[in-house]
mmCIF file of C-alpha atoms in Angstrom:
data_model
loop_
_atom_site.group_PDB
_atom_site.id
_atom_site.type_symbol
_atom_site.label_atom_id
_atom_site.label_comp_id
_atom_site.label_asym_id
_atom_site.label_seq_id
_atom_site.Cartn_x
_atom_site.Cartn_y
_atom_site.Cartn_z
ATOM 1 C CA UNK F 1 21.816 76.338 153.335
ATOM 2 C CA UNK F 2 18.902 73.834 153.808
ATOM 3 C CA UNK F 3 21.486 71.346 155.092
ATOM 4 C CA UNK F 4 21.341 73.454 157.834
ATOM 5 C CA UNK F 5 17.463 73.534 158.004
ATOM 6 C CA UNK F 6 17.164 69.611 158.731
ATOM 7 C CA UNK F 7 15.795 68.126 161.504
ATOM 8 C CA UNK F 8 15.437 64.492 163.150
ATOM 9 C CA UNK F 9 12.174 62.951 162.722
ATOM 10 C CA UNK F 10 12.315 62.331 166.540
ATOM 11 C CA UNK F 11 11.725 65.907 167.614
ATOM 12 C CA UNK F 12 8.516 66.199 169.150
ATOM 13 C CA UNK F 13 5.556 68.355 168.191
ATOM 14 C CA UNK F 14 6.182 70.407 171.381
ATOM 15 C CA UNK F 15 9.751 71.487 170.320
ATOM 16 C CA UNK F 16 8.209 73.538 167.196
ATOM 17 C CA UNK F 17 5.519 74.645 168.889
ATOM 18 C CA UNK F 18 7.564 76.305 171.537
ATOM 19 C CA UNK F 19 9.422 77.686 169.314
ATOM 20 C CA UNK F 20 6.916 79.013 167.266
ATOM 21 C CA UNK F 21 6.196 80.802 170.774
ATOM 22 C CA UNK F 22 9.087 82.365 171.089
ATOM 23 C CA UNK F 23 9.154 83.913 168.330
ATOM 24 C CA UNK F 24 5.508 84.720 167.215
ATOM 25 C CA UNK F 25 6.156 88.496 168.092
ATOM 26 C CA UNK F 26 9.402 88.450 165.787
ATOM 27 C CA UNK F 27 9.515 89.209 162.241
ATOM 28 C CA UNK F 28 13.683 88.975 161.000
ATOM 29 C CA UNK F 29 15.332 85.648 161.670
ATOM 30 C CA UNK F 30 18.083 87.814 163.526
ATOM 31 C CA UNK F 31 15.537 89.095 165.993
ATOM 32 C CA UNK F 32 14.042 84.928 166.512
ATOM 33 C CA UNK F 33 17.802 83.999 167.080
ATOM 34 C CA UNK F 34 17.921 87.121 169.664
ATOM 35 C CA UNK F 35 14.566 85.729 170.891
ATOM 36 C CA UNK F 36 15.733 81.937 171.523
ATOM 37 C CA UNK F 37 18.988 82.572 172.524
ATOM 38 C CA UNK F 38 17.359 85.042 175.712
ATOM 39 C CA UNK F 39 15.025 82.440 176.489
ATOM 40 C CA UNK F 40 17.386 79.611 176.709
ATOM 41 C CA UNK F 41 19.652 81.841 179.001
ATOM 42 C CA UNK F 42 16.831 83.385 181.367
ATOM 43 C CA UNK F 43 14.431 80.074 181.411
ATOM 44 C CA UNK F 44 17.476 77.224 181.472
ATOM 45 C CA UNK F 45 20.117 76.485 184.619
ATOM 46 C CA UNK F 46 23.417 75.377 184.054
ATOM 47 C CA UNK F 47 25.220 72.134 185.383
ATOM 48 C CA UNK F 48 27.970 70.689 184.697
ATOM 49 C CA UNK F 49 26.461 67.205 185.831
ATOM 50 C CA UNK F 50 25.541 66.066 182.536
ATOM 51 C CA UNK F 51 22.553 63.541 181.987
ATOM 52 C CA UNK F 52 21.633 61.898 179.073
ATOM 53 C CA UNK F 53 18.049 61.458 177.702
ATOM 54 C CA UNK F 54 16.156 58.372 178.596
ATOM 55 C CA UNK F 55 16.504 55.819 175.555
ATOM 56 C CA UNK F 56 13.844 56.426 173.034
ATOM 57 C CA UNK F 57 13.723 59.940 173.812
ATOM 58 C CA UNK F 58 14.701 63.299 171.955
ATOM 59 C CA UNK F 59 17.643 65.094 173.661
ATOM 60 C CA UNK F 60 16.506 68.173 172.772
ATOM 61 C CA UNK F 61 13.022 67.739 173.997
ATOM 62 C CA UNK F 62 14.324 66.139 177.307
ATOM 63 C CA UNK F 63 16.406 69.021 178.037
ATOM 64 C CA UNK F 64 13.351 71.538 177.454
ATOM 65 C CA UNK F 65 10.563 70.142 178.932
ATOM 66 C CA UNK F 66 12.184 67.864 181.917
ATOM 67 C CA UNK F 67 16.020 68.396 182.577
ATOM 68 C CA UNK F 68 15.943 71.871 182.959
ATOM 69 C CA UNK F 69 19.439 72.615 183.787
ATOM 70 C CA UNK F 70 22.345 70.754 182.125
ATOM 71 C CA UNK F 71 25.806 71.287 180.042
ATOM 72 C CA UNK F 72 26.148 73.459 176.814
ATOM 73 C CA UNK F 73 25.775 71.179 174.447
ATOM 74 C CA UNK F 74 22.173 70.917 175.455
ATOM 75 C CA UNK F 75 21.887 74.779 175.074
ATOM 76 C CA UNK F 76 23.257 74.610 171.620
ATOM 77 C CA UNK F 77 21.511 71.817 170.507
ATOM 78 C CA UNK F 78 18.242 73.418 171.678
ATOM 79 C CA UNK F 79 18.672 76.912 170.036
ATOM 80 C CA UNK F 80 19.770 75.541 166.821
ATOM 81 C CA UNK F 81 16.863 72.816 166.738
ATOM 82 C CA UNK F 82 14.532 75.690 168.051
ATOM 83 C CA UNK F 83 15.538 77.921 165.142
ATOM 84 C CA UNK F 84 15.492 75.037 162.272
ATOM 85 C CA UNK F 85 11.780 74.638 163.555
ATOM 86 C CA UNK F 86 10.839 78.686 162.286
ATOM 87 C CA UNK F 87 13.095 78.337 159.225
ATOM 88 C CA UNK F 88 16.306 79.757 160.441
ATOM 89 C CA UNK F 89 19.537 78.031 159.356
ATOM 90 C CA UNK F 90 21.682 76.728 162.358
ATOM 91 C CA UNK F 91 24.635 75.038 163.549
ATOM 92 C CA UNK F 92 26.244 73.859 166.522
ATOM 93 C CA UNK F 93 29.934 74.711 166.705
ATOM 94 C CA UNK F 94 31.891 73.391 169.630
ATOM 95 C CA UNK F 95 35.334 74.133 170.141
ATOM 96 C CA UNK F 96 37.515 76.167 173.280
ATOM 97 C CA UNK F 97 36.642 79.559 174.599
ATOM 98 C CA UNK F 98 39.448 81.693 175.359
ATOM 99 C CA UNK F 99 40.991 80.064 178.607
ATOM 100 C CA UNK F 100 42.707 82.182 181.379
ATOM 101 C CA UNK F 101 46.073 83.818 180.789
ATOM 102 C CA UNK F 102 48.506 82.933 183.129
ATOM 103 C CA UNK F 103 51.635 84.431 184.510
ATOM 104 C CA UNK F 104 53.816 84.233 181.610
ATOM 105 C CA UNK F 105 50.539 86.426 179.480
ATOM 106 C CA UNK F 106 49.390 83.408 177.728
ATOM 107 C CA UNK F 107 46.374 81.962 177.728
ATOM 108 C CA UNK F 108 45.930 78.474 179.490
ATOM 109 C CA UNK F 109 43.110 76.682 177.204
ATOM 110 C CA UNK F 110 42.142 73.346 179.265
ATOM 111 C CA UNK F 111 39.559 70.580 178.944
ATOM 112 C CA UNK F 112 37.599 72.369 181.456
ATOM 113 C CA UNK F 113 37.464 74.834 178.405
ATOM 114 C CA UNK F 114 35.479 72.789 175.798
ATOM 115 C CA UNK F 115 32.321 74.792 174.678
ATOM 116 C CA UNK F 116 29.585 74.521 172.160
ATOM 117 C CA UNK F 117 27.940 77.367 170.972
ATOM 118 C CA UNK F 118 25.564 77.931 168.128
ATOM 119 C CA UNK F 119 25.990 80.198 164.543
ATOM 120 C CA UNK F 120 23.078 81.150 162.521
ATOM 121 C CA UNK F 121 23.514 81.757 158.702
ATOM 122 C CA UNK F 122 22.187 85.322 157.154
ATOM 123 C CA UNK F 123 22.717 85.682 153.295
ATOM 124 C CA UNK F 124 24.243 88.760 153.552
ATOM 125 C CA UNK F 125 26.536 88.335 156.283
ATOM 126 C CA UNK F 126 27.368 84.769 156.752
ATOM 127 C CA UNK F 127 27.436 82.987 160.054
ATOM 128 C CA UNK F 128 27.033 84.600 163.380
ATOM 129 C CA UNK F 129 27.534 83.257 166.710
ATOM 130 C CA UNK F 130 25.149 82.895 169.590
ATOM 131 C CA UNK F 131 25.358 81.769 172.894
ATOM 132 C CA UNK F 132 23.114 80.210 174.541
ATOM 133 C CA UNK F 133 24.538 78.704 177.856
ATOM 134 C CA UNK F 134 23.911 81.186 181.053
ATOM 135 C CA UNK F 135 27.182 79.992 182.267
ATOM 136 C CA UNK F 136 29.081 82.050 179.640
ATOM 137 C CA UNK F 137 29.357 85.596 178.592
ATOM 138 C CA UNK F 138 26.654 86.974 175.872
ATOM 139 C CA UNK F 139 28.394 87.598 172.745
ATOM 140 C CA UNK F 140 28.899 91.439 172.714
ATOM 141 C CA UNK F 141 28.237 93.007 169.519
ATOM 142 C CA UNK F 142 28.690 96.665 170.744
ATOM 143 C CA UNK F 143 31.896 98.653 169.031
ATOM 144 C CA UNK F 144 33.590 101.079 170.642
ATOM 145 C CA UNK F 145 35.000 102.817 167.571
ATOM 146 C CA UNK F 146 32.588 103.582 165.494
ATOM 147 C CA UNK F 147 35.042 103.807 162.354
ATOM 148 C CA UNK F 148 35.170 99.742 162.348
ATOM 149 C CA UNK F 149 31.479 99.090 162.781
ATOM 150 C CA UNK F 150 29.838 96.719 159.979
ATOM 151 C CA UNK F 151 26.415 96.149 158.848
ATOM 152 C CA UNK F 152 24.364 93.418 161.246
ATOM 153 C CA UNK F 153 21.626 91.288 160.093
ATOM 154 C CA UNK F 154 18.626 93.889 161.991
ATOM 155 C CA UNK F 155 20.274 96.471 160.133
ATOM 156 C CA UNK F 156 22.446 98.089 163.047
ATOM 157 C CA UNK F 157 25.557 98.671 162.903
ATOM 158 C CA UNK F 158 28.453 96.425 164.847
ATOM 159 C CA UNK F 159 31.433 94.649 165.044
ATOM 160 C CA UNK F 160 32.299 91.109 165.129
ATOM 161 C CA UNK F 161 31.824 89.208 168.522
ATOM 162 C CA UNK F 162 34.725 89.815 170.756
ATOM 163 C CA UNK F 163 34.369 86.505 172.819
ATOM 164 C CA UNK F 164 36.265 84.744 169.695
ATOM 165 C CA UNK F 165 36.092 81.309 170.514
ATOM 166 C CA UNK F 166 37.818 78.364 167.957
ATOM 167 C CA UNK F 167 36.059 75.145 166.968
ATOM 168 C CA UNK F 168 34.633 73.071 164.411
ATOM 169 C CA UNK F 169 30.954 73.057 163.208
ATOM 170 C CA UNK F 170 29.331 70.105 163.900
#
């Protein structure tokens, strides 16, 4: 998985140190996913006015240290860039979340719709979504029967993420 390890030459300094400080207190690369994908949510605004970096300029580091607020493909680009900096593998997926179901109890999925989001490989468990853009619904890994629960990276036991979104990795 070192593919998914690789990062542009263009990212500055700053990027790797930040996220060397969100993470310094964690020790599994579950818990440093956890600990981006909080601090991208609580520190982060999102808009739907989206803004692109200033020629020359790293998006990622543009969105972190000047834009502030913008779209989710900022949010997933930043926790996956974040986590390749502290040796986690990450992707960014981006695809359609659910939609709304309408009145004949299907679900509507428009442009409006698009979504990125990010997954982060663990050996023994393959990929696992996070999401990092305040605008949507954390991923809820709670299970309500505790007959289907399955072993999760920390070593608690859960089921699979019930927001189910469908996409490609990118």
């Amino acid at each position: 998985k070192t593919k998914y390890l690789q990062l542009p030459s263009s990212v500055p300094d700053r990027v790797a140190k930040l996220a060397q400080t969100i993470t310094a207190a964690k020790t599994t690369p579950y818990d440093k996913a956890e600990a981006v994908e909080t601090y991208l949510r609580n520190t982060y605004k999102y808009s739907t006015v989206v803004k692109s970096a200033p020629h020359g300029r790293d998006p990622v580091d543009y969105f972190l240290f000047d834009l502030k607020a913008d779209f989710c493909e900022y949010f997933a680009s930043s926790m996956a860039v974040l986590l390749r900096e502290v040796g986690v593998p990450a992707r960014v997926v981006e695809g359609f979340t659910a939609g709304e179901l309408d009145i004949t109890t299907r679900y509507a999925v428009k442009e409006l719709n698009a979504h990125a989001w990010v997954e982060v490989y663990f050996p023994q468990y393959g990929w696992i979504e996070f999401e990092p853009t305040p605008s949507e619904l954390p991923i809820d890994r709670t299970d309500a029967s505790p007959t289907a629960a399955t072993p999760h990276p920390d070593g608690t036991a859960t089921t699979p993420a019930t927001r189910g979104p469908t996409g490609r990795t990118a």
